[in-house]
Amino acid sequence: MSRHDHLINGAWVPGKSYAPNTNPSHLADVIGEYAQGDAADVDAAVAAAVAAFPAWSTSGIQARSDALDRIGSEILARKEELGELLAREEGKVRGEAIGEVMRAGQIFKFFAGECLRLSGETLPSVRPGIGVEITREPIGVVGLITPWNFPIAIPAWKIAPALAFGNCVVIKPADLVPGCAWALADIIHRSGIPAGVFNLVMGPGRVIGDALVRHPGIAAISFTGSVGVGRGIAAACVENGKKVQLEMGGKNPQVVLDDADLKQAVELSAQSCFYSTGQRCTASSRLIVTDKIYTAFVEALKARIEAIKVGAALAAGTDMGPVVSQAQLEQDLRYVEIGKAEGARWVTGGGQVPCHSGSGHEGYFMAPALFADTTPAMRINREEIFGPVASVIRVKDYDEALAVANDTEFGLSAGIATTSLKHATHFKRHAQAGMVMVNLPTAGVDYHVPFGGRKGSSYGPREQGRYAQEFFTTVKTAYTLA
């Protein structure tokens, strides 16, 4: 079985131990063994990055652009191979997995261009004979902590801007999905980027993540993951004077009004709730439906859900792959029982599926679940489940729908299905979310525009697009006497 080491200072460094990376569609399929590090590995990686920073941060922008473009080109050229790896280790179906890989390649190519587009300002001073220049510079060594649900896209959208703007990187990928991060590190390693500029250290978050957050050589932390962990990271970063960026989840509403196109509303709701097995922070799990369309919507969505084919991620015809792990499966099934105990009307799904029909493989399969006649106060409508479980809330009109949509501690994504320009326009302005979708699934965003939320979903500057410079650079103001 192949072993995969850390990448520190341009060299592959053996782990203190190794952990297996298992396919959630086929538990007998072990993808490989991946190094497990400790605080000493973090120290070595940060020291290498600190040493590399002076030269890299002042290097020519064309060389940085060329390196990022080469990385993006290789990712795109290997999309089938990397997509299969992603499907094996995370459980996305083949088409979704290849799409995520393509997005990662496009992100690197976009930031190859951003290397050449970083701008500043020249202003006159209020004092005669003095000029003012406002420029952006890299912040230093950044620690990146990434989640398991997008094992190549999220590392890409953190690494690419960090490198584009002249920072050095130490990344810790999620324990469940080290394979895509390691493959990406291998591509970066061969791109011509100098030793020490990019470093990969794998291992448990309580060891590697904590060491990164508290290391004095780290200038900033970008984290995507749970609310509880994110809040702890924020507190530690503030205490140690580090810049911090957090993306922490959502309980995203999808409003369906009486005037909506029923077929369109059902399809976008099914995609929002169950695409990627519901394991997306932008997934919609609260379907808020007005009275006149409610019964027809629930019945149509039930039929659509029951047509979803659950099975092995790489099997032909599979619509929804497995849950990522045994622990996540147990959590999802527990919430199904919570919904039933709270008095929600169980409509369909929610049980464990023993295996993909005809495959003979044991895996973490679950039938997508739907509850109806729920109330906003129920736990299944308050807490992030992060799995294929959705609930429907009946409301009387648009005003009540908006109030229920905003009644959450989260604020990442929100959607509305309507043919009313008036309601769509009002919702875009008044939905308390960082991203709003009109007649589209709540999940699914472009790589060249900002990503992020409000309230408990996000903290700090936005990710992606040109807005990434807000986190990965610092502003300098210089005065010159003419």
PDB file of C-alpha atoms in Angstrom, residues 122-384:
ATOM      1  CA  THR A 122      -2.030  57.417  -5.991  1.00  0.00           C
ATOM      2  CA  LEU A 123      -3.631  60.379  -4.234  1.00  0.00           C
ATOM      3  CA  PRO A 124      -2.659  63.974  -3.583  1.00  0.00           C
ATOM      4  CA  SER A 125      -1.932  64.930  -0.012  1.00  0.00           C
ATOM      5  CA  VAL A 126      -3.761  67.766   1.689  1.00  0.00           C
ATOM      6  CA  ARG A 127      -0.252  69.152   2.198  1.00  0.00           C
ATOM      7  CA  PRO A 128       1.267  70.826  -0.883  1.00  0.00           C
ATOM      8  CA  GLY A 129       4.193  69.082  -2.553  1.00  0.00           C
ATOM      9  CA  ILE A 130       3.532  65.665  -1.026  1.00  0.00           C
ATOM     10  CA  GLY A 131       2.381  62.542  -2.878  1.00  0.00           C
ATOM     11  CA  VAL A 132       0.509  59.591  -1.356  1.00  0.00           C
ATOM     12  CA  GLU A 133       0.720  55.992  -2.571  1.00  0.00           C
ATOM     13  CA  ILE A 134      -1.561  53.234  -1.262  1.00  0.00           C
ATOM     14  CA  THR A 135      -0.337  49.714  -2.036  1.00  0.00           C
ATOM     15  CA  ARG A 136      -1.028  46.128  -1.002  1.00  0.00           C
ATOM     16  CA  GLU A 137       1.634  43.755   0.275  1.00  0.00           C
ATOM     17  CA  PRO A 138       1.585  40.096   1.384  1.00  0.00           C
ATOM     18  CA  ILE A 139       0.918  39.473   5.065  1.00  0.00           C
ATOM     19  CA  GLY A 140       3.471  36.716   5.685  1.00  0.00           C
ATOM     20  CA  VAL A 141       3.068  33.016   6.431  1.00  0.00           C
ATOM     21  CA  VAL A 142      -0.558  31.885   6.413  1.00  0.00           C
ATOM     22  CA  GLY A 143      -1.967  28.749   7.995  1.00  0.00           C
ATOM     23  CA  LEU A 144      -4.773  27.106   6.028  1.00  0.00           C
ATOM     24  CA  ILE A 145      -7.137  24.608   7.672  1.00  0.00           C
ATOM     25  CA  THR A 146      -9.557  22.979   5.239  1.00  0.00           C
ATOM     26  CA  PRO A 147     -12.653  20.743   5.598  1.00  0.00           C
ATOM     27  CA  TRP A 148     -13.541  17.344   4.167  1.00  0.00           C
ATOM     28  CA  ASN A 149     -16.566  18.233   2.024  1.00  0.00           C
ATOM     29  CA  PHE A 150     -14.644  19.959  -0.815  1.00  0.00           C
ATOM     30  CA  PRO A 151     -11.249  18.250  -0.613  1.00  0.00           C
ATOM     31  CA  ILE A 152      -9.644  19.968  -3.607  1.00  0.00           C
ATOM     32  CA  ALA A 153     -11.717  23.104  -4.326  1.00  0.00           C
ATOM     33  CA  ILE A 154     -11.471  24.663  -0.863  1.00  0.00           C
ATOM     34  CA  PRO A 155      -7.706  24.062  -0.560  1.00  0.00           C
ATOM     35  CA  ALA A 156      -7.392  25.599  -4.041  1.00  0.00           C
ATOM     36  CA  TRP A 157      -9.363  28.724  -3.223  1.00  0.00           C
ATOM     37  CA  LYS A 158      -7.200  29.327  -0.155  1.00  0.00           C
ATOM     38  CA  ILE A 159      -3.791  28.334  -1.560  1.00  0.00           C
ATOM     39  CA  ALA A 160      -4.059  30.118  -4.923  1.00  0.00           C
ATOM     40  CA  PRO A 161      -4.684  33.657  -3.622  1.00  0.00           C
ATOM     41  CA  ALA A 162      -2.205  33.187  -0.795  1.00  0.00           C
ATOM     42  CA  LEU A 163       0.558  32.385  -3.293  1.00  0.00           C
ATOM     43  CA  ALA A 164      -0.617  34.878  -5.919  1.00  0.00           C
ATOM     44  CA  PHE A 165      -0.252  37.779  -3.523  1.00  0.00           C
ATOM     45  CA  GLY A 166       3.206  36.705  -2.312  1.00  0.00           C
ATOM     46  CA  ASN A 167       2.475  34.823   0.914  1.00  0.00           C
ATOM     47  CA  CYS A 168       3.940  31.513   2.035  1.00  0.00           C
ATOM     48  CA  VAL A 169       1.664  28.655   3.080  1.00  0.00           C
ATOM     49  CA  VAL A 170       1.355  25.838   5.581  1.00  0.00           C
ATOM     50  CA  ILE A 171      -1.811  23.806   4.997  1.00  0.00           C
ATOM     51  CA  LYS A 172      -3.508  21.178   7.128  1.00  0.00           C
ATOM     52  CA  PRO A 173      -6.212  19.267   5.219  1.00  0.00           C
ATOM     53  CA  ALA A 174      -9.090  17.447   6.890  1.00  0.00           C
ATOM     54  CA  ASP A 175      -8.218  14.038   8.356  1.00  0.00           C
ATOM     55  CA  LEU A 176     -10.893  12.249   6.307  1.00  0.00           C
ATOM     56  CA  VAL A 177      -9.680  13.444   2.877  1.00  0.00           C
ATOM     57  CA  PRO A 178      -5.889  13.847   2.725  1.00  0.00           C
ATOM     58  CA  GLY A 179      -5.610  12.307  -0.754  1.00  0.00           C
ATOM     59  CA  CYS A 180      -6.720  15.282  -2.850  1.00  0.00           C
ATOM     60  CA  ALA A 181      -4.646  17.702  -0.761  1.00  0.00           C
ATOM     61  CA  TRP A 182      -1.580  15.499  -1.171  1.00  0.00           C
ATOM     62  CA  ALA A 183      -2.130  15.250  -4.951  1.00  0.00           C
ATOM     63  CA  LEU A 184      -2.473  19.032  -5.116  1.00  0.00           C
ATOM     64  CA  ALA A 185       0.688  19.453  -3.032  1.00  0.00           C
ATOM     65  CA  ASP A 186       2.546  17.178  -5.448  1.00  0.00           C
ATOM     66  CA  ILE A 187       1.439  19.320  -8.392  1.00  0.00           C
ATOM     67  CA  ILE A 188       2.468  22.526  -6.590  1.00  0.00           C
ATOM     68  CA  HIS A 189       5.804  20.959  -5.639  1.00  0.00           C
ATOM     69  CA  ARG A 190       6.599  20.342  -9.318  1.00  0.00           C
ATOM     70  CA  SER A 191       5.394  23.754 -10.537  1.00  0.00           C
ATOM     71  CA  GLY A 192       8.653  25.615  -9.980  1.00  0.00           C
ATOM     72  CA  ILE A 193       7.623  27.343  -6.758  1.00  0.00           C
ATOM     73  CA  PRO A 194      10.696  27.621  -4.475  1.00  0.00           C
ATOM     74  CA  ALA A 195      11.205  25.288  -1.519  1.00  0.00           C
ATOM     75  CA  GLY A 196       9.481  26.442   1.656  1.00  0.00           C
ATOM     76  CA  VAL A 197       6.884  28.619  -0.065  1.00  0.00           C
ATOM     77  CA  PHE A 198       4.255  25.875   0.140  1.00  0.00           C
ATOM     78  CA  ASN A 199       4.145  23.211   2.873  1.00  0.00           C
ATOM     79  CA  LEU A 200       1.711  20.384   3.652  1.00  0.00           C
ATOM     80  CA  VAL A 201       1.402  18.904   7.146  1.00  0.00           C
ATOM     81  CA  MET A 202      -1.226  16.214   7.725  1.00  0.00           C
ATOM     82  CA  GLY A 203      -2.713  14.968  10.965  1.00  0.00           C
ATOM     83  CA  PRO A 204      -5.497  15.545  13.489  1.00  0.00           C
ATOM     84  CA  GLY A 205      -6.856  19.038  13.948  1.00  0.00           C
ATOM     85  CA  ARG A 206      -6.398  18.999  17.711  1.00  0.00           C
ATOM     86  CA  VAL A 207      -2.648  18.574  17.101  1.00  0.00           C
ATOM     87  CA  ILE A 208      -1.734  20.183  13.769  1.00  0.00           C
ATOM     88  CA  GLY A 209      -4.496  22.786  13.654  1.00  0.00           C
ATOM     89  CA  ASP A 210      -3.853  23.906  17.212  1.00  0.00           C
ATOM     90  CA  ALA A 211      -0.105  24.156  16.610  1.00  0.00           C
ATOM     91  CA  LEU A 212      -0.711  26.303  13.504  1.00  0.00           C
ATOM     92  CA  VAL A 213      -3.119  28.640  15.242  1.00  0.00           C
ATOM     93  CA  ARG A 214      -0.772  29.231  18.171  1.00  0.00           C
ATOM     94  CA  HIS A 215       2.528  29.350  16.278  1.00  0.00           C
ATOM     95  CA  PRO A 216       4.243  32.770  16.523  1.00  0.00           C
ATOM     96  CA  GLY A 217       5.514  32.481  12.942  1.00  0.00           C
ATOM     97  CA  ILE A 218       2.005  32.330  11.486  1.00  0.00           C
ATOM     98  CA  ALA A 219       0.618  35.759  10.552  1.00  0.00           C
ATOM     99  CA  ALA A 220      -2.905  34.674   9.585  1.00  0.00           C
ATOM    100  CA  ILE A 221      -5.273  31.701   9.699  1.00  0.00           C
ATOM    101  CA  SER A 222      -7.943  30.860   7.125  1.00  0.00           C
ATOM    102  CA  PHE A 223     -10.312  28.156   8.376  1.00  0.00           C
ATOM    103  CA  THR A 224     -13.373  26.400   6.973  1.00  0.00           C
ATOM    104  CA  GLY A 225     -15.215  24.038   9.287  1.00  0.00           C
ATOM    105  CA  SER A 226     -17.567  23.850  12.240  1.00  0.00           C
ATOM    106  CA  VAL A 227     -18.852  26.778  14.283  1.00  0.00           C
ATOM    107  CA  GLY A 228     -17.449  25.494  17.565  1.00  0.00           C
ATOM    108  CA  VAL A 229     -13.929  24.988  16.233  1.00  0.00           C
ATOM    109  CA  GLY A 230     -14.074  28.270  14.312  1.00  0.00           C
ATOM    110  CA  ARG A 231     -14.962  30.292  17.379  1.00  0.00           C
ATOM    111  CA  GLY A 232     -12.084  28.728  19.299  1.00  0.00           C
ATOM    112  CA  ILE A 233      -9.699  29.597  16.458  1.00  0.00           C
ATOM    113  CA  ALA A 234     -10.981  33.184  16.370  1.00  0.00           C
ATOM    114  CA  ALA A 235     -10.376  33.619  20.093  1.00  0.00           C
ATOM    115  CA  ALA A 236      -6.857  32.188  19.860  1.00  0.00           C
ATOM    116  CA  CYS A 237      -6.002  34.357  16.847  1.00  0.00           C
ATOM    117  CA  VAL A 238      -7.199  37.527  18.537  1.00  0.00           C
ATOM    118  CA  GLU A 239      -5.219  36.636  21.637  1.00  0.00           C
ATOM    119  CA  ASN A 240      -2.083  36.168  19.540  1.00  0.00           C
ATOM    120  CA  GLY A 241      -2.619  39.102  17.159  1.00  0.00           C
ATOM    121  CA  LYS A 242      -3.227  37.018  14.023  1.00  0.00           C
ATOM    122  CA  LYS A 243      -5.473  37.923  11.135  1.00  0.00           C
ATOM    123  CA  VAL A 244      -8.322  35.409  10.868  1.00  0.00           C
ATOM    124  CA  GLN A 245     -10.858  34.337   8.237  1.00  0.00           C
ATOM    125  CA  LEU A 246     -13.611  31.849   9.103  1.00  0.00           C
ATOM    126  CA  GLU A 247     -16.271  30.041   7.081  1.00  0.00           C
ATOM    127  CA  MET A 248     -18.385  27.989   9.476  1.00  0.00           C
ATOM    128  CA  GLY A 249     -21.601  26.665   8.021  1.00  0.00           C
ATOM    129  CA  GLY A 250     -25.248  27.447   7.536  1.00  0.00           C
ATOM    130  CA  LYS A 251     -28.892  26.539   7.973  1.00  0.00           C
ATOM    131  CA  ASN A 252     -29.899  27.847   4.610  1.00  0.00           C
ATOM    132  CA  PRO A 253     -33.522  28.648   3.716  1.00  0.00           C
ATOM    133  CA  GLN A 254     -35.169  27.964   0.378  1.00  0.00           C
ATOM    134  CA  VAL A 255     -38.411  29.953   0.051  1.00  0.00           C
ATOM    135  CA  VAL A 256     -41.075  28.720  -2.393  1.00  0.00           C
ATOM    136  CA  LEU A 257     -43.924  31.150  -3.074  1.00  0.00           C
ATOM    137  CA  ASP A 258     -47.389  30.373  -4.416  1.00  0.00           C
ATOM    138  CA  ASP A 259     -46.513  31.899  -7.789  1.00  0.00           C
ATOM    139  CA  ALA A 260     -43.406  29.740  -8.300  1.00  0.00           C
ATOM    140  CA  ASP A 261     -43.040  27.349 -11.213  1.00  0.00           C
ATOM    141  CA  LEU A 262     -43.693  24.099  -9.319  1.00  0.00           C
ATOM    142  CA  LYS A 263     -41.466  21.851 -11.443  1.00  0.00           C
ATOM    143  CA  GLN A 264     -38.582  24.316 -11.271  1.00  0.00           C
ATOM    144  CA  ALA A 265     -39.029  24.825  -7.515  1.00  0.00           C
ATOM    145  CA  VAL A 266     -39.005  21.079  -6.829  1.00  0.00           C
ATOM    146  CA  GLU A 267     -35.900  20.488  -8.930  1.00  0.00           C
ATOM    147  CA  LEU A 268     -33.854  23.328  -7.437  1.00  0.00           C
ATOM    148  CA  SER A 269     -34.929  22.274  -3.941  1.00  0.00           C
ATOM    149  CA  ALA A 270     -33.873  18.679  -4.566  1.00  0.00           C
ATOM    150  CA  GLN A 271     -30.498  19.884  -5.829  1.00  0.00           C
ATOM    151  CA  SER A 272     -30.078  22.283  -2.906  1.00  0.00           C
ATOM    152  CA  CYS A 273     -30.894  19.666  -0.300  1.00  0.00           C
ATOM    153  CA  PHE A 274     -29.367  16.451  -1.649  1.00  0.00           C
ATOM    154  CA  TYR A 275     -26.629  17.288  -4.181  1.00  0.00           C
ATOM    155  CA  SER A 276     -23.278  16.183  -2.699  1.00  0.00           C
ATOM    156  CA  THR A 277     -25.303  14.117  -0.187  1.00  0.00           C
ATOM    157  CA  GLY A 278     -26.345  17.362   1.507  1.00  0.00           C
ATOM    158  CA  GLN A 279     -22.776  17.771   2.737  1.00  0.00           C
ATOM    159  CA  ARG A 280     -22.305  21.395   1.710  1.00  0.00           C
ATOM    160  CA  CYS A 281     -22.379  24.474   3.909  1.00  0.00           C
ATOM    161  CA  THR A 282     -24.543  26.111   1.219  1.00  0.00           C
ATOM    162  CA  ALA A 283     -27.059  23.232   1.107  1.00  0.00           C
ATOM    163  CA  SER A 284     -30.658  24.127   1.844  1.00  0.00           C
ATOM    164  CA  SER A 285     -32.238  22.128   4.646  1.00  0.00           C
ATOM    165  CA  ARG A 286     -35.177  24.458   5.447  1.00  0.00           C
ATOM    166  CA  LEU A 287     -37.816  24.610   2.720  1.00  0.00           C
ATOM    167  CA  ILE A 288     -40.208  27.456   3.530  1.00  0.00           C
ATOM    168  CA  VAL A 289     -43.344  27.099   1.424  1.00  0.00           C
ATOM    169  CA  THR A 290     -46.446  29.296   1.216  1.00  0.00           C
ATOM    170  CA  ASP A 291     -49.850  27.837   1.864  1.00  0.00           C
ATOM    171  CA  LYS A 292     -51.468  27.522  -1.568  1.00  0.00           C
ATOM    172  CA  ILE A 293     -48.581  25.589  -3.160  1.00  0.00           C
ATOM    173  CA  TYR A 294     -47.603  23.654  -0.009  1.00  0.00           C
ATOM    174  CA  THR A 295     -49.412  20.331  -0.524  1.00  0.00           C
ATOM    175  CA  ALA A 296     -48.543  20.060  -4.212  1.00  0.00           C
ATOM    176  CA  PHE A 297     -44.908  20.951  -3.489  1.00  0.00           C
ATOM    177  CA  VAL A 298     -44.498  18.325  -0.753  1.00  0.00           C
ATOM    178  CA  GLU A 299     -46.019  15.581  -2.898  1.00  0.00           C
ATOM    179  CA  ALA A 300     -43.934  16.504  -5.945  1.00  0.00           C
ATOM    180  CA  LEU A 301     -40.730  16.730  -3.915  1.00  0.00           C
ATOM    181  CA  LYS A 302     -41.456  13.344  -2.320  1.00  0.00           C
ATOM    182  CA  ALA A 303     -41.689  11.774  -5.770  1.00  0.00           C
ATOM    183  CA  ARG A 304     -38.487  13.518  -6.889  1.00  0.00           C
ATOM    184  CA  ILE A 305     -36.586  12.346  -3.797  1.00  0.00           C
ATOM    185  CA  GLU A 306     -37.736   8.757  -4.176  1.00  0.00           C
ATOM    186  CA  ALA A 307     -36.339   8.775  -7.727  1.00  0.00           C
ATOM    187  CA  ILE A 308     -32.839   9.601  -6.445  1.00  0.00           C
ATOM    188  CA  LYS A 309     -30.570   6.589  -6.880  1.00  0.00           C
ATOM    189  CA  VAL A 310     -28.283   6.178  -3.892  1.00  0.00           C
ATOM    190  CA  GLY A 311     -25.112   4.186  -4.357  1.00  0.00           C
ATOM    191  CA  ALA A 312     -21.369   3.961  -4.843  1.00  0.00           C
ATOM    192  CA  ALA A 313     -19.871   7.234  -6.006  1.00  0.00           C
ATOM    193  CA  LEU A 314     -18.198   5.765  -9.088  1.00  0.00           C
ATOM    194  CA  ALA A 315     -21.027   3.447 -10.109  1.00  0.00           C
ATOM    195  CA  ALA A 316     -22.881   4.302 -13.318  1.00  0.00           C
ATOM    196  CA  GLY A 317     -26.275   5.862 -12.711  1.00  0.00           C
ATOM    197  CA  THR A 318     -25.674   6.904  -9.114  1.00  0.00           C
ATOM    198  CA  ASP A 319     -27.337  10.221  -8.237  1.00  0.00           C
ATOM    199  CA  MET A 320     -26.241  10.512  -4.602  1.00  0.00           C
ATOM    200  CA  GLY A 321     -23.157   8.955  -3.061  1.00  0.00           C
ATOM    201  CA  PRO A 322     -22.476   7.882   0.513  1.00  0.00           C
ATOM    202  CA  VAL A 323     -22.170   9.953   3.650  1.00  0.00           C
ATOM    203  CA  VAL A 324     -18.483  10.647   4.272  1.00  0.00           C
ATOM    204  CA  SER A 325     -17.956   8.582   7.459  1.00  0.00           C
ATOM    205  CA  GLN A 326     -19.552   6.359  10.058  1.00  0.00           C
ATOM    206  CA  ALA A 327     -19.672   9.244  12.550  1.00  0.00           C
ATOM    207  CA  GLN A 328     -21.426  11.509  10.050  1.00  0.00           C
ATOM    208  CA  LEU A 329     -23.890   8.758   9.147  1.00  0.00           C
ATOM    209  CA  GLU A 330     -24.729   8.230  12.809  1.00  0.00           C
ATOM    210  CA  GLN A 331     -25.279  11.972  13.246  1.00  0.00           C
ATOM    211  CA  ASP A 332     -27.600  12.150  10.232  1.00  0.00           C
ATOM    212  CA  LEU A 333     -29.646   9.152  11.395  1.00  0.00           C
ATOM    213  CA  ARG A 334     -29.846  10.646  14.888  1.00  0.00           C
ATOM    214  CA  TYR A 335     -31.378  13.825  13.472  1.00  0.00           C
ATOM    215  CA  VAL A 336     -33.978  11.764  11.618  1.00  0.00           C
ATOM    216  CA  GLU A 337     -35.034  10.306  14.954  1.00  0.00           C
ATOM    217  CA  ILE A 338     -34.987  13.769  16.538  1.00  0.00           C
ATOM    218  CA  GLY A 339     -37.343  15.031  13.828  1.00  0.00           C
ATOM    219  CA  LYS A 340     -39.771  12.203  14.443  1.00  0.00           C
ATOM    220  CA  ALA A 341     -39.630  12.738  18.228  1.00  0.00           C
ATOM    221  CA  GLU A 342     -40.296  16.469  17.794  1.00  0.00           C
ATOM    222  CA  GLY A 343     -43.538  15.721  15.974  1.00  0.00           C
ATOM    223  CA  ALA A 344     -42.501  16.451  12.402  1.00  0.00           C
ATOM    224  CA  ARG A 345     -44.371  14.439   9.778  1.00  0.00           C
ATOM    225  CA  TRP A 346     -41.990  11.953   8.212  1.00  0.00           C
ATOM    226  CA  VAL A 347     -42.571  11.920   4.452  1.00  0.00           C
ATOM    227  CA  THR A 348     -39.879   9.651   3.011  1.00  0.00           C
ATOM    228  CA  GLY A 349     -36.329   8.321   3.363  1.00  0.00           C
ATOM    229  CA  GLY A 350     -34.009   8.636   6.306  1.00  0.00           C
ATOM    230  CA  GLY A 351     -32.954   5.024   6.668  1.00  0.00           C
ATOM    231  CA  GLN A 352     -29.557   3.463   6.161  1.00  0.00           C
ATOM    232  CA  VAL A 353     -29.155   1.765   2.799  1.00  0.00           C
ATOM    233  CA  PRO A 354     -27.030  -1.395   3.272  1.00  0.00           C
ATOM    234  CA  CYS A 355     -25.179  -1.217  -0.036  1.00  0.00           C
ATOM    235  CA  HIS A 356     -25.409  -0.028  -3.617  1.00  0.00           C
ATOM    236  CA  SER A 357     -27.708  -2.301  -5.573  1.00  0.00           C
ATOM    237  CA  GLY A 358     -25.636  -4.917  -7.323  1.00  0.00           C
ATOM    238  CA  SER A 359     -22.237  -3.662  -6.135  1.00  0.00           C
ATOM    239  CA  GLY A 360     -21.821  -5.855  -3.087  1.00  0.00           C
ATOM    240  CA  HIS A 361     -19.850  -3.063  -1.403  1.00  0.00           C
ATOM    241  CA  GLU A 362     -20.391  -2.047   2.175  1.00  0.00           C
ATOM    242  CA  GLY A 363     -20.506   1.726   2.636  1.00  0.00           C
ATOM    243  CA  TYR A 364     -22.115   4.656   4.461  1.00  0.00           C
ATOM    244  CA  PHE A 365     -25.289   4.920   2.376  1.00  0.00           C
ATOM    245  CA  MET A 366     -28.432   6.725   3.513  1.00  0.00           C
ATOM    246  CA  ALA A 367     -31.744   7.387   1.792  1.00  0.00           C
ATOM    247  CA  PRO A 368     -32.458  11.134   1.496  1.00  0.00           C
ATOM    248  CA  ALA A 369     -34.976  12.160   4.140  1.00  0.00           C
ATOM    249  CA  LEU A 370     -37.850  14.636   4.022  1.00  0.00           C
ATOM    250  CA  PHE A 371     -40.020  15.940   6.853  1.00  0.00           C
ATOM    251  CA  ALA A 372     -43.138  18.106   6.464  1.00  0.00           C
ATOM    252  CA  ASP A 373     -45.379  20.084   8.829  1.00  0.00           C
ATOM    253  CA  THR A 374     -42.384  21.233  10.827  1.00  0.00           C
ATOM    254  CA  THR A 375     -42.039  24.398  12.913  1.00  0.00           C
ATOM    255  CA  PRO A 376     -39.154  26.873  12.988  1.00  0.00           C
ATOM    256  CA  ALA A 377     -38.397  26.007  16.629  1.00  0.00           C
ATOM    257  CA  MET A 378     -37.651  22.328  15.955  1.00  0.00           C
ATOM    258  CA  ARG A 379     -34.031  21.250  16.272  1.00  0.00           C
ATOM    259  CA  ILE A 380     -34.037  19.938  12.708  1.00  0.00           C
ATOM    260  CA  ASN A 381     -34.742  23.545  11.649  1.00  0.00           C
ATOM    261  CA  ARG A 382     -32.242  25.166  14.021  1.00  0.00           C
ATOM    262  CA  GLU A 383     -29.134  22.986  13.953  1.00  0.00           C
ATOM    263  CA  GLU A 384     -26.862  22.225  11.005  1.00  0.00           C
TER     264      GLU A 384
END
